[in-house]
Short mmCIF file of C-alpha atoms and ligand atoms in Angstrom, two decimals:
data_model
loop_
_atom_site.label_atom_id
_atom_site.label_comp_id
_atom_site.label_asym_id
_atom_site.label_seq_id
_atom_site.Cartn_x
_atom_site.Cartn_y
_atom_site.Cartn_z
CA UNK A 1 0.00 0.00 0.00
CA UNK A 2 2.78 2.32 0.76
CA UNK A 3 4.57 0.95 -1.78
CA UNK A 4 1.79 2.29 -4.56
CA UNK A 5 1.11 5.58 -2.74
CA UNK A 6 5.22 6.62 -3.33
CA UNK A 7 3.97 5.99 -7.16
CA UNK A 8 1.12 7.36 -7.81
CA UNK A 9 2.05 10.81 -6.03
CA UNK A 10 5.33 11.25 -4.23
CA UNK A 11 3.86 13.85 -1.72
CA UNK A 12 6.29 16.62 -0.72
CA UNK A 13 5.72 19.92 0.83
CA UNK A 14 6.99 21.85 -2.43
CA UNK A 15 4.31 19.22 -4.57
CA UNK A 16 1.37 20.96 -2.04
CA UNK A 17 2.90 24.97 -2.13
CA UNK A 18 2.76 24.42 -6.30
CA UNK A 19 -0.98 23.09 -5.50
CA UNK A 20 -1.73 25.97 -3.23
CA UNK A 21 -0.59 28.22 -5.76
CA UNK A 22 -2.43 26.67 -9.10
CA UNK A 23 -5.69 26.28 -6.33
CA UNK A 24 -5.21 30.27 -6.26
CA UNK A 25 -4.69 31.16 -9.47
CA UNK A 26 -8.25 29.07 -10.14
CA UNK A 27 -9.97 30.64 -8.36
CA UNK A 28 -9.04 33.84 -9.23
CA UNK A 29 -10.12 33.00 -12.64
CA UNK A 30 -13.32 31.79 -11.47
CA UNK A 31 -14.62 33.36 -8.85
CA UNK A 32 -14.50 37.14 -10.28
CA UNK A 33 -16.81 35.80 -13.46
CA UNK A 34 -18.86 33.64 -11.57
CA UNK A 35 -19.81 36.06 -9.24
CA UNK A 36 -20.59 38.72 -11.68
CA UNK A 37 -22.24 36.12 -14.19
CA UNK A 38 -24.88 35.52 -11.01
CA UNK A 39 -25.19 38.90 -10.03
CA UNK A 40 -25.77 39.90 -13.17
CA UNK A 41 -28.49 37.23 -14.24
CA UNK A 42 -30.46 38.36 -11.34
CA UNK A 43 -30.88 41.68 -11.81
CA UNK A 44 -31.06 40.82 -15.66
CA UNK A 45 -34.46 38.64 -14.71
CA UNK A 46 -35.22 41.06 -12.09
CA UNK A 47 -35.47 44.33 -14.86
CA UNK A 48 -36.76 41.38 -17.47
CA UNK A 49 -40.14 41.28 -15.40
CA UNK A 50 -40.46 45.34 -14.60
CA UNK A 51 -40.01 45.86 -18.12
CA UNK A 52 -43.10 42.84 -18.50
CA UNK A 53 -45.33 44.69 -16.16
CA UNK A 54 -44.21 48.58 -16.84
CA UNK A 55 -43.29 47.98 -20.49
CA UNK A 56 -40.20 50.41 -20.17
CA UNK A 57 -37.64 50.13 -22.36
CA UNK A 58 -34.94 51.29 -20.42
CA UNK A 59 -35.73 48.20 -18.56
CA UNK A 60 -35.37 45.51 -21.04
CA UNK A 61 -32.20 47.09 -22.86
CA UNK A 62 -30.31 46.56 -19.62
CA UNK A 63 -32.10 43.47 -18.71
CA UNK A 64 -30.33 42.41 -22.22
CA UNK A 65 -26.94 44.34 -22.23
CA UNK A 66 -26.85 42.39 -18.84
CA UNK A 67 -27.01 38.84 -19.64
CA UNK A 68 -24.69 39.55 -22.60
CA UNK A 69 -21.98 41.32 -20.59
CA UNK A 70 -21.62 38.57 -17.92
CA UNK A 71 -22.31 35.79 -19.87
CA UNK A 72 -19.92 36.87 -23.38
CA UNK A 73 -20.40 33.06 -24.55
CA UNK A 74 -20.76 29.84 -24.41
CA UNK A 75 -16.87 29.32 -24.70
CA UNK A 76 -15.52 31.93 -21.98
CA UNK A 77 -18.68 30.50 -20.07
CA UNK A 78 -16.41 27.33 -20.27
CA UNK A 79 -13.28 27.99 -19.88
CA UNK A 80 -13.70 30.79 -16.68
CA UNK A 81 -16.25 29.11 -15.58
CA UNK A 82 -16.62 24.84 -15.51
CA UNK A 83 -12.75 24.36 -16.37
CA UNK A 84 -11.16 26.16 -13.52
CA UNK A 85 -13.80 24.25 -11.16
CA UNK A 86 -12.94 20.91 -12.28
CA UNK A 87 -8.87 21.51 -11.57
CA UNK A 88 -9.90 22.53 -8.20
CA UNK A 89 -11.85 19.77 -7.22
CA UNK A 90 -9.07 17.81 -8.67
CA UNK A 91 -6.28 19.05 -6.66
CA UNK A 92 -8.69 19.15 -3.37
CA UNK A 93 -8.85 15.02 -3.97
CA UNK A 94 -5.18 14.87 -4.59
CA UNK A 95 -4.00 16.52 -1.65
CA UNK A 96 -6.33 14.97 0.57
CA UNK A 97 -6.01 11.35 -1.02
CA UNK A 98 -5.14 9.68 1.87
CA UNK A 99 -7.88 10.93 3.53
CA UNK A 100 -11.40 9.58 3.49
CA UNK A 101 -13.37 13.02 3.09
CA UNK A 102 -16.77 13.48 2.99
CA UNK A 103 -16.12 17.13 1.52
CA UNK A 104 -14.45 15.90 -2.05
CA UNK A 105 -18.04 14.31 -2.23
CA UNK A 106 -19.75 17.67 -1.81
CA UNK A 107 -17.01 19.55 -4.41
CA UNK A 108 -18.36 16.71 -6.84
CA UNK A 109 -21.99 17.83 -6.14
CA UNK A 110 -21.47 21.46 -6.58
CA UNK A 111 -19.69 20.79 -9.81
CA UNK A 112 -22.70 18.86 -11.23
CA UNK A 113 -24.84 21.96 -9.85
CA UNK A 114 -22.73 24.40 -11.51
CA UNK A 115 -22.84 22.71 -15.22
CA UNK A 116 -26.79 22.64 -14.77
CA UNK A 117 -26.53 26.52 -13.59
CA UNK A 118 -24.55 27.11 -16.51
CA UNK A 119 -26.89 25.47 -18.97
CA UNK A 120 -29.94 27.18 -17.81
CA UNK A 121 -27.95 30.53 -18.30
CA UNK A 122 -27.20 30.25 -21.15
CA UNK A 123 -30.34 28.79 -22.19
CA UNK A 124 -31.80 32.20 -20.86
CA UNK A 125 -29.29 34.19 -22.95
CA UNK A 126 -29.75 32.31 -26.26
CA UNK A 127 -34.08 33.13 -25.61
CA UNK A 128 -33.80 36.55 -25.04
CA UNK A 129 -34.61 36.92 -28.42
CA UNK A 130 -37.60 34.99 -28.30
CA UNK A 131 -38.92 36.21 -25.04
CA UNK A 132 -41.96 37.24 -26.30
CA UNK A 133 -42.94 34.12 -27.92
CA UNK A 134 -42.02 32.25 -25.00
CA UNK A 135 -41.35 34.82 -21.98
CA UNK A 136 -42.51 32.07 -19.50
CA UNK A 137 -39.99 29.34 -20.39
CA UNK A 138 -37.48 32.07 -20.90
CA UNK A 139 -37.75 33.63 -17.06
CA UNK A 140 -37.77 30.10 -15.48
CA UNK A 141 -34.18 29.63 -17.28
CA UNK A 142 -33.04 32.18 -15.90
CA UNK A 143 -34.76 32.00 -12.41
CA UNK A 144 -33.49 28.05 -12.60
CA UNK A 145 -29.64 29.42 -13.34
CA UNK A 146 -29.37 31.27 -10.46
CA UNK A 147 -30.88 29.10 -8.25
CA UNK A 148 -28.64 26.21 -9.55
CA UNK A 149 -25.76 28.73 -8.93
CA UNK A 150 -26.67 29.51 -5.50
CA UNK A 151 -27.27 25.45 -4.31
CA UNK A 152 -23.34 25.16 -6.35
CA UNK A 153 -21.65 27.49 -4.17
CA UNK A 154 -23.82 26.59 -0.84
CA UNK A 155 -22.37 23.63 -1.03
CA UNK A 156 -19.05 25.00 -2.25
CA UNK A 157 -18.54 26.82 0.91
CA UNK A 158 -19.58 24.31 3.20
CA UNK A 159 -17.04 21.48 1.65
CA UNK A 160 -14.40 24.01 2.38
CA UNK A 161 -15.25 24.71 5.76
CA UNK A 162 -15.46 21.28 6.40
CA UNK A 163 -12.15 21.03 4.88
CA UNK A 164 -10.92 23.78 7.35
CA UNK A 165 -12.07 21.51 10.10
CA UNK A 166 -10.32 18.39 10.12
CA UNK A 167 -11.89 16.92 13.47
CA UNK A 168 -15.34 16.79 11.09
CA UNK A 169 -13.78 15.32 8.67
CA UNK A 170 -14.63 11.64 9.17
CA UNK A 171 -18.37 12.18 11.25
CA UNK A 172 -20.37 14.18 8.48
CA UNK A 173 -21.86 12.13 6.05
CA UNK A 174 -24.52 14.88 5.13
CA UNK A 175 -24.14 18.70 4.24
CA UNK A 176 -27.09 19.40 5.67
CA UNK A 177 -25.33 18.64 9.08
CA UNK A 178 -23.38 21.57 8.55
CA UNK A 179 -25.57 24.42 8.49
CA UNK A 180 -25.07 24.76 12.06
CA UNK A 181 -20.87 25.78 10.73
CA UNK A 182 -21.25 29.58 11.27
CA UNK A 183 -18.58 29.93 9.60
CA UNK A 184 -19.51 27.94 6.35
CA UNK A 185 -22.77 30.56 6.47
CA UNK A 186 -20.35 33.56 6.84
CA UNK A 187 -18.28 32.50 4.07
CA UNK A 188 -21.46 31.82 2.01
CA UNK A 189 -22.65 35.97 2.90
CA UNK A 190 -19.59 36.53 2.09
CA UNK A 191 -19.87 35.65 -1.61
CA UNK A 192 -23.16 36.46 -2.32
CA UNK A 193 -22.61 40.20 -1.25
CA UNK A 194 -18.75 39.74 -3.08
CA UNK A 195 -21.01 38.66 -6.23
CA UNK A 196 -23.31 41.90 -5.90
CA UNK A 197 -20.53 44.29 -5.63
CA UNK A 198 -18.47 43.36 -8.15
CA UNK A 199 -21.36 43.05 -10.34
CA UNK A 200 -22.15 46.72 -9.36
CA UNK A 201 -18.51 47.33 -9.83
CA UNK A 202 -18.55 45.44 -13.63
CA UNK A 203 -21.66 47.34 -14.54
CA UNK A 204 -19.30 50.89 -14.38
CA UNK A 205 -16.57 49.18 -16.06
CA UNK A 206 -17.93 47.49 -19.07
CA UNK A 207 -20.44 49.78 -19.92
CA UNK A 208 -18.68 52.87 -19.38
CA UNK A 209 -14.89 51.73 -20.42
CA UNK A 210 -15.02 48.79 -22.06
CA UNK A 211 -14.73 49.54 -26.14
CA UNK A 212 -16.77 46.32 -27.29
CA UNK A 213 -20.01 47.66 -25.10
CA UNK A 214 -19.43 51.44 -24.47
CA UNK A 215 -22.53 52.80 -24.42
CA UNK A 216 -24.00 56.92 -25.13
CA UNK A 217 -23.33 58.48 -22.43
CA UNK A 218 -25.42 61.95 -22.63
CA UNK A 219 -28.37 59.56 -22.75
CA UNK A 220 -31.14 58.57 -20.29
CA UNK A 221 -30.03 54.93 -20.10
CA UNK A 222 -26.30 56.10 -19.36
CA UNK A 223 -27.69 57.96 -16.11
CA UNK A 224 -29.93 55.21 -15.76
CA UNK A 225 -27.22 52.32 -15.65
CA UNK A 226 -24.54 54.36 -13.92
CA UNK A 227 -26.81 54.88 -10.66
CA UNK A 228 -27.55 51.51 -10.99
CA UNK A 229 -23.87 50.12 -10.76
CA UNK A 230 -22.76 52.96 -7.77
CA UNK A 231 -25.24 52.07 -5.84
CA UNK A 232 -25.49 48.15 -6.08
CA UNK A 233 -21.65 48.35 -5.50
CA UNK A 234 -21.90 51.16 -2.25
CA UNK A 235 -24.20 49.14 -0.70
CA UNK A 236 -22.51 45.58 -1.14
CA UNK A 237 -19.16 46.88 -0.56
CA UNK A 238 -20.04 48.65 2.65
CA UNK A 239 -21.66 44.89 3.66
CA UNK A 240 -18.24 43.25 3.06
CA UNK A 241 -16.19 44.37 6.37
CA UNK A 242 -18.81 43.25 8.48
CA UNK A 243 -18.78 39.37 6.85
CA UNK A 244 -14.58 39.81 6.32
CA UNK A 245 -14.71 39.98 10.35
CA UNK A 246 -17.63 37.50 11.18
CA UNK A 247 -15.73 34.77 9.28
CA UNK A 248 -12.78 35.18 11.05
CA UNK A 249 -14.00 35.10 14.26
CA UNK A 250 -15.49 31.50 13.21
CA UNK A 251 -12.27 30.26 12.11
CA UNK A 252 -11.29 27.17 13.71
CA UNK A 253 -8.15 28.18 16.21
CA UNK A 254 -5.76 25.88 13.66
CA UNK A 255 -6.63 27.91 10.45
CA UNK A 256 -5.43 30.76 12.05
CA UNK A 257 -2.28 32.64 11.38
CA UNK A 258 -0.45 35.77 11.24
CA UNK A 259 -0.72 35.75 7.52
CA UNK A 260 -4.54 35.14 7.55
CA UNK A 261 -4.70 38.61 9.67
CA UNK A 262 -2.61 40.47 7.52
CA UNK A 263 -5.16 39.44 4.55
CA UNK A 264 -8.22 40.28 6.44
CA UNK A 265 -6.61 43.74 7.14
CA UNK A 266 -5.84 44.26 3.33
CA UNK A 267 -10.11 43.04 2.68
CA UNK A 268 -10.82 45.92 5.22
CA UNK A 269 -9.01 48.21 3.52
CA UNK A 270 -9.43 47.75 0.07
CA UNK A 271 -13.35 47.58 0.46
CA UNK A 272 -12.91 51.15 2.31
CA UNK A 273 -10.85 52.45 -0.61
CA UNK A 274 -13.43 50.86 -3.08
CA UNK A 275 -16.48 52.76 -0.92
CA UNK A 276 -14.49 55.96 -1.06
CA UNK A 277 -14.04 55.92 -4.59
CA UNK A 278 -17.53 54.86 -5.37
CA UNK A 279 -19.00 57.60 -3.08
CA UNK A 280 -16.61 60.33 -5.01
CA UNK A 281 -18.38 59.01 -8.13
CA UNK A 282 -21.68 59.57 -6.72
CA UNK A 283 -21.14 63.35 -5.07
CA UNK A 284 -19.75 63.86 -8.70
CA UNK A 285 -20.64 61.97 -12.03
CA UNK A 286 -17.96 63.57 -14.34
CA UNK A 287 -15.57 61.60 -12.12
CA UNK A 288 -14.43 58.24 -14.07
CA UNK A 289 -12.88 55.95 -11.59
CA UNK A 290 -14.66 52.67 -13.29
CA UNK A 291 -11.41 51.07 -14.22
CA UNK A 292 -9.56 51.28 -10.18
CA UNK A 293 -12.91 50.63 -8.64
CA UNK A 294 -12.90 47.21 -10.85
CA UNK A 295 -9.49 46.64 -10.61
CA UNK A 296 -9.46 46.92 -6.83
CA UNK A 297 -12.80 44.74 -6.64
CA UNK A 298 -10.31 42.35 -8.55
CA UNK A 299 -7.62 42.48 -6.14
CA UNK A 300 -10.14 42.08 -3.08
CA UNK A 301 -10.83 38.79 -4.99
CA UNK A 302 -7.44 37.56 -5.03
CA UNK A 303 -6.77 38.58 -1.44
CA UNK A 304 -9.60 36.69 -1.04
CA UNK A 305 -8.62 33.67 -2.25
CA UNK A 306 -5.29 34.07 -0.57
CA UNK A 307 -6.54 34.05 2.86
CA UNK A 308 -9.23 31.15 2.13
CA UNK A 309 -5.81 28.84 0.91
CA UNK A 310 -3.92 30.03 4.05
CA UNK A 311 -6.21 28.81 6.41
CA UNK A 312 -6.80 25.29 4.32
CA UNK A 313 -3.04 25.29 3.98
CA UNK A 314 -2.94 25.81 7.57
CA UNK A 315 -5.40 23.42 8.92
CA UNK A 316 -3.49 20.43 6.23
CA UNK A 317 -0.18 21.73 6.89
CA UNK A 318 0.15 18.34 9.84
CA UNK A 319 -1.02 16.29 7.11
CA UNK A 320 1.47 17.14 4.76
CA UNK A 321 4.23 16.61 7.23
CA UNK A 322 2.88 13.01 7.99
CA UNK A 323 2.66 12.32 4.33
CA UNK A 324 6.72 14.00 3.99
CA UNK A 325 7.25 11.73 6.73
CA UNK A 326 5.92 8.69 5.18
CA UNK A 327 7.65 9.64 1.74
CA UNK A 328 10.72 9.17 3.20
CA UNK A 329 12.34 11.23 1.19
CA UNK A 330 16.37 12.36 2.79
CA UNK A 331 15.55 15.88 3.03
CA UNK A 332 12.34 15.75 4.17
CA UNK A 333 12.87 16.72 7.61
CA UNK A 334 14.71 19.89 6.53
CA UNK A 335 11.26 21.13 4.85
CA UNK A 336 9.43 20.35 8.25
CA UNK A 337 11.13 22.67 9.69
CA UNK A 338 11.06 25.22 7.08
CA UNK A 339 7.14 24.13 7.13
CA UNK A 340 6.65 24.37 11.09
CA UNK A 341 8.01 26.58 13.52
CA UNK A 342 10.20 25.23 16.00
CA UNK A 343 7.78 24.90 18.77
CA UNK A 344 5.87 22.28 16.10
CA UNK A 345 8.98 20.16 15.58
CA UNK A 346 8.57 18.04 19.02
CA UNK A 347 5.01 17.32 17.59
CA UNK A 348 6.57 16.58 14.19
CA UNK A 349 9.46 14.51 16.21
CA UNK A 350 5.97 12.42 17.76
CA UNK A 351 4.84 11.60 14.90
CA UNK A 352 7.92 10.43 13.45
CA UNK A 353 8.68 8.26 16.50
CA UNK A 354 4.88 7.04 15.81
CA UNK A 355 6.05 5.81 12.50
CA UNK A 356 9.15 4.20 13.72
CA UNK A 357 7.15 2.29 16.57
CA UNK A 358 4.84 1.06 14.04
CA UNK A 359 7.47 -0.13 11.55
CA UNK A 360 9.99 -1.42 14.09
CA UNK A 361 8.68 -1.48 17.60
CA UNK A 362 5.67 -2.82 16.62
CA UNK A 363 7.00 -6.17 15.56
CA UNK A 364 7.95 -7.11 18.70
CA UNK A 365 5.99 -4.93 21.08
CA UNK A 366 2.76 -4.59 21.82
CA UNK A 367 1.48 -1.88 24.47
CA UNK A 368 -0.64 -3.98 26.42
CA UNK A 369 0.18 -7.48 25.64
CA UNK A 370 3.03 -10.07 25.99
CA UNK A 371 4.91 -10.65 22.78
CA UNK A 372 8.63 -11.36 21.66
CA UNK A 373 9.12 -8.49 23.76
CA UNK A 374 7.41 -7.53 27.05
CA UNK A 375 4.44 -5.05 27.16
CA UNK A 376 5.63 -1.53 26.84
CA UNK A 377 3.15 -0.68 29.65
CA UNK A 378 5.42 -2.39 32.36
CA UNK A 379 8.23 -1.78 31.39
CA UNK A 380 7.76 2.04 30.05
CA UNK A 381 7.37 3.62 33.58
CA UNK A 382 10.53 3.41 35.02
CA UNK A 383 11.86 5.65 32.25
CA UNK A 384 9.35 8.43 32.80
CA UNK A 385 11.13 11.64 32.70
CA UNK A 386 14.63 9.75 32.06
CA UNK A 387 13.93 9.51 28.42
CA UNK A 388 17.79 9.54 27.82
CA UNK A 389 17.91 6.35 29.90
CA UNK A 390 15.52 4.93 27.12
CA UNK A 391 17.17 6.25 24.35
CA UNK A 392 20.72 4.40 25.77
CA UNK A 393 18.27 1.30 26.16
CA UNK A 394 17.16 1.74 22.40
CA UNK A 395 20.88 2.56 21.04
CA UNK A 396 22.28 -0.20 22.62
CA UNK A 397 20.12 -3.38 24.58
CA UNK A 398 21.39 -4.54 27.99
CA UNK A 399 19.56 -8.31 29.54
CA UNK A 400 17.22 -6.76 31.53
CA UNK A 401 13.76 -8.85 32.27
CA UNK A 402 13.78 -12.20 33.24
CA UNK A 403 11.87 -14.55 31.15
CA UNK A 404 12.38 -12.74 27.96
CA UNK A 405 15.66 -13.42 25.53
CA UNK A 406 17.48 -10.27 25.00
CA UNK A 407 16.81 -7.65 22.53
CA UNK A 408 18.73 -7.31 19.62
CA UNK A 409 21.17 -4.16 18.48
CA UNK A 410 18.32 -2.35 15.74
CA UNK A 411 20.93 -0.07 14.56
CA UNK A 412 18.47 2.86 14.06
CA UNK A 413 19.66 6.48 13.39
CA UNK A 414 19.94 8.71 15.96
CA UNK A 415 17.02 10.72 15.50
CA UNK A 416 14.91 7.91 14.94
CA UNK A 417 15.96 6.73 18.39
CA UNK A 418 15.08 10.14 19.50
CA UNK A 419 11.58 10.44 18.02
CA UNK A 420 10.41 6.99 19.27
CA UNK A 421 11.39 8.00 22.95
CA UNK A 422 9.93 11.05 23.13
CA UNK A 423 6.63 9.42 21.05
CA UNK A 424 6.76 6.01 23.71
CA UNK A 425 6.69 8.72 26.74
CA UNK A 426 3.98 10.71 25.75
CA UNK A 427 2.39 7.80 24.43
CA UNK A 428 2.40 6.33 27.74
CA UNK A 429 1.37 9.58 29.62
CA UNK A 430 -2.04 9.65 27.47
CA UNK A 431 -2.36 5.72 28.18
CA UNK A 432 -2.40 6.34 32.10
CA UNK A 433 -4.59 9.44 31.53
CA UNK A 434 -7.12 7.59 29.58
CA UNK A 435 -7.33 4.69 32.33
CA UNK A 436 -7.67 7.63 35.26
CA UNK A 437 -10.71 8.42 33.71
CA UNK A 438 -12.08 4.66 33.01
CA UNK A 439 -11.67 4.48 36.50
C1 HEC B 501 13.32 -8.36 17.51
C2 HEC B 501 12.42 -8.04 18.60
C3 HEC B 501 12.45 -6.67 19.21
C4 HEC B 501 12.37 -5.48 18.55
C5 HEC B 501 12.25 -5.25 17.04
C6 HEC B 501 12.33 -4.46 19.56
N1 HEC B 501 12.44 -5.00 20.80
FE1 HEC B 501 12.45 -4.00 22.55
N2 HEC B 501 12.66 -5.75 23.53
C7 HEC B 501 12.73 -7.01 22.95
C8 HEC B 501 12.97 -8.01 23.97
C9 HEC B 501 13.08 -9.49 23.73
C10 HEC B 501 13.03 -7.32 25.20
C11 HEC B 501 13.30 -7.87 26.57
C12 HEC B 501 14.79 -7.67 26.81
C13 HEC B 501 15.20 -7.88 28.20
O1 HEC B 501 14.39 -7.70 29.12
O2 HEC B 501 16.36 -8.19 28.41
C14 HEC B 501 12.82 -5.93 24.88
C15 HEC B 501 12.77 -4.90 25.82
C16 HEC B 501 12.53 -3.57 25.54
C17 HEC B 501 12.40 -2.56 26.56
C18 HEC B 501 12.45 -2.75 28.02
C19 HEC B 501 13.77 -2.38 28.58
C20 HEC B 501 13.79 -2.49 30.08
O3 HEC B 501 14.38 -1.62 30.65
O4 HEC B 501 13.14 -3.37 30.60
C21 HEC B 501 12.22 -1.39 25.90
C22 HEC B 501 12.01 -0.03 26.50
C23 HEC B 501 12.23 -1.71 24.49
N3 HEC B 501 12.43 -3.02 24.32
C24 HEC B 501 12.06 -0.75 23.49
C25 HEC B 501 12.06 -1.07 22.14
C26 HEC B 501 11.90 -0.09 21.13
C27 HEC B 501 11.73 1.41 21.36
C28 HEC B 501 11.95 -0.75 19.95
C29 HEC B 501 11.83 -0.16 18.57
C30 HEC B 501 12.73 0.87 18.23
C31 HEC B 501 12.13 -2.14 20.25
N4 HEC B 501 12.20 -2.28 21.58
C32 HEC B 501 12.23 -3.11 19.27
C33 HEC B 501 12.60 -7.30 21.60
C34 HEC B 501 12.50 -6.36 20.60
#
């Protein structure tokens, strides 16, 4: 088994920081177009029906110059938006391979969601010609799409909380479990008011700087549209502090770091700048700051999706050390401690020693039972605190118990004598604890 896992993927800490990075860069593809391409179908249907019941014109052109913007095509719809989701779920299953986790499952769900969202969508798009033959049909496309969206990412930001949570990860069979995860529901608000502003945010960029869509813009629509986009993107942005700080206070403690502070701070700040900018526009309309205000709503995005990796990369980062461990690999234990800070290393050192009892050790010991060996539970204590008694044991056997032969010279390293002390003490430690409390 071992043996095949070295093959198929010879885990090392630079193999997961080249994930991390390729995770990012998806995302940052996929999230900015996504979130406009649902924010902009809703208020697409939304000015769809007004125009229905008010028959205003105004209404339907932008209900129309909507859907096209975020949509472009059926290609871009692929390539920004199913494409980038499939190499995510892909590396999520990769990195956690040797893990049996329920949240790969989900990513698998919300990818089938999100190729249903996207056909609806675009069914919507390709009818807007039609819509009066068939303005029924047409709507419910549309309506469907964003629904289908919505379920997609529910379900997106739950499987990534779960990830954040390793504890979870082998009890939850059903998302629906999870709603109670505050902080899957913050990270959830989090995107759907992320969607709205950047949609408000696209709206003053494409239609106002964009050559392929520029529109008039002496005319009523112009004044109409640019409203429109300032407002949907004050009120949004303003909204996006407020989630930015609820979803870090439900972090889990482990998916915490300096790092994921820092990023938070830059959120806060950028989505202050963005507000500024957008109420300059507002106070004065000659003012064209369309292209920063969607360039920093871009940047927010990728900050974004920086912090979201640090914390996963956090929560996994013991994983990956166990799987460096297992690789084996001669340097591995320099990148550990690149990896870990030095009050981690003892933990590291462990779960080394863990390794070594269960490869060595194990053949001849047992914890609680007789074999070749005696049970390391009588014979453990007298060594607590005197673990460099042990390790002199280990290095080099003495005849010690009657009515066992003597145990042979293992010739182990040095460190590997030192990590399977310190892992038999502590071992033992949690052993005695454990039977305090049966007791
Ligand atoms: C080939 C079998 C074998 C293997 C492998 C083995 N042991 Fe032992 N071990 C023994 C035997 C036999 C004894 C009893 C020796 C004696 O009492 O003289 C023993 C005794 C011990 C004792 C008790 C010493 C004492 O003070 O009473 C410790 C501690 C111990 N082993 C640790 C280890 C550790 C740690 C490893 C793995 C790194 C290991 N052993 C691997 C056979 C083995």
């Amino acid at each position: 088994m071992l043996i095949v896992d070295k093959y198929i993927l010879p885990p090392s800490p630079e193999h997961f920081l080249i994930l991390k990075y390729i995770l990012i860069l998806m995302l940052m593809i996929h999230l900015p177009f996504v979130s406009m391409l649902i924010g902009g179908t809703f208020f697409s249907v939304v000015f769809n029906i007004l125009d229905k019941k008010k028959q205003n014109r105004i209404y339907l052109n932008f209900a129309n110059d909507l859907i096209d913007t975020v949509a472009v095509n059926r290609s871009v719809g692929f390539i920004l938006g199913v494409v980038p989701m499939l190499v995510v779920t892909l590396i999520y299953t990769q990195i956690l391979y040797t893990v049996n986790v329920s949240a790969v499952n989900f990513l698998i769900y919300s990818l089938i969601l999100l190729l249903l969202g996207f056909t609806s969508l675009y069914f919507y798009k390709y009818t807007f010609h039609l819509r009066e033959a068939v303005f029924g049909v047409h709507i419910f496309s549309g309506i469907l799409g964003i629904i289908f969206f919505l379920a997609a990412y529910f379900i997106f930001s739950i499987s990534f909380s779960l990830l954040l949570d390793p504890g979870e990860w082998r009890f939850v069979k059903n998302p629906v479990e999870l709603i109670s995860y505050w902080n899957a529901v913050s990270k959830y608000l989090y995107f759907i008011v992320s969607s709205l502003a950047i949609t408000g945010g696209g709206i003053l960029f494409f239609f106002f700087h964009w050559s392929e869509r520029k529109i008039d813009h002496d005319s009523e629509y112009s004044g109409f549209i640019k409203n429109f986009g300032l407002i949907l993107a004050l009120i949004f942005t303003l909204l996006q502090p407020v989630l930015c700080l609820w979803n870090l206070a439900t972090l889990p403690e482990i998916a915490i770091s300096q790092e994921v502070f820092g990023f938070s701070a830059i959120a806060l700040f950028l989505s202050l700048v963005i507000s500024y900018m957008l109420c300059a526009m507002l106070k004065n309309p000659e003012k064209k700051l369309g292209v920063h205000i969607f360039s920093l709503f871009l940047l927010t995005f990728l900050i974004t999706a920086l912090n979201d990796q640090t914390t996963f990369y956090n929560t996994i980062k013991e994983h990956i050390v166990l799987m460096a461990v297992r690789a084996e690999e001669p340097s591995s234990e320099l990148k550990i401690r690149e990896l870990t800070g030095a009050a981690e290393e003892a933990q590291v050192n462990v779960k080394k020693g863990e390794m070594v009892f269960n490869s060595i050790c194990s053949a001849c010991h047992s914890f609680d039972r007789r074999a070749v060996g005696p049970p390391f539970k009588m014979v453990l204590p007298k060594y607590q605190n005197k673990e460099d008694e042990l390790k002199t044991f280990v290095r080099n056997p003495s005849k010690k118990n009657p009515g066992y032969p003597s145990m042979p010279k293992l010739g182990l390293k040095e460190d590997e004598i030192a990590s399977v002390a310190a892992y038999l003490l502590q071992r033992l430690q949690t052993e005695s604890q454990k039977q305090d409390i049966s007791k």
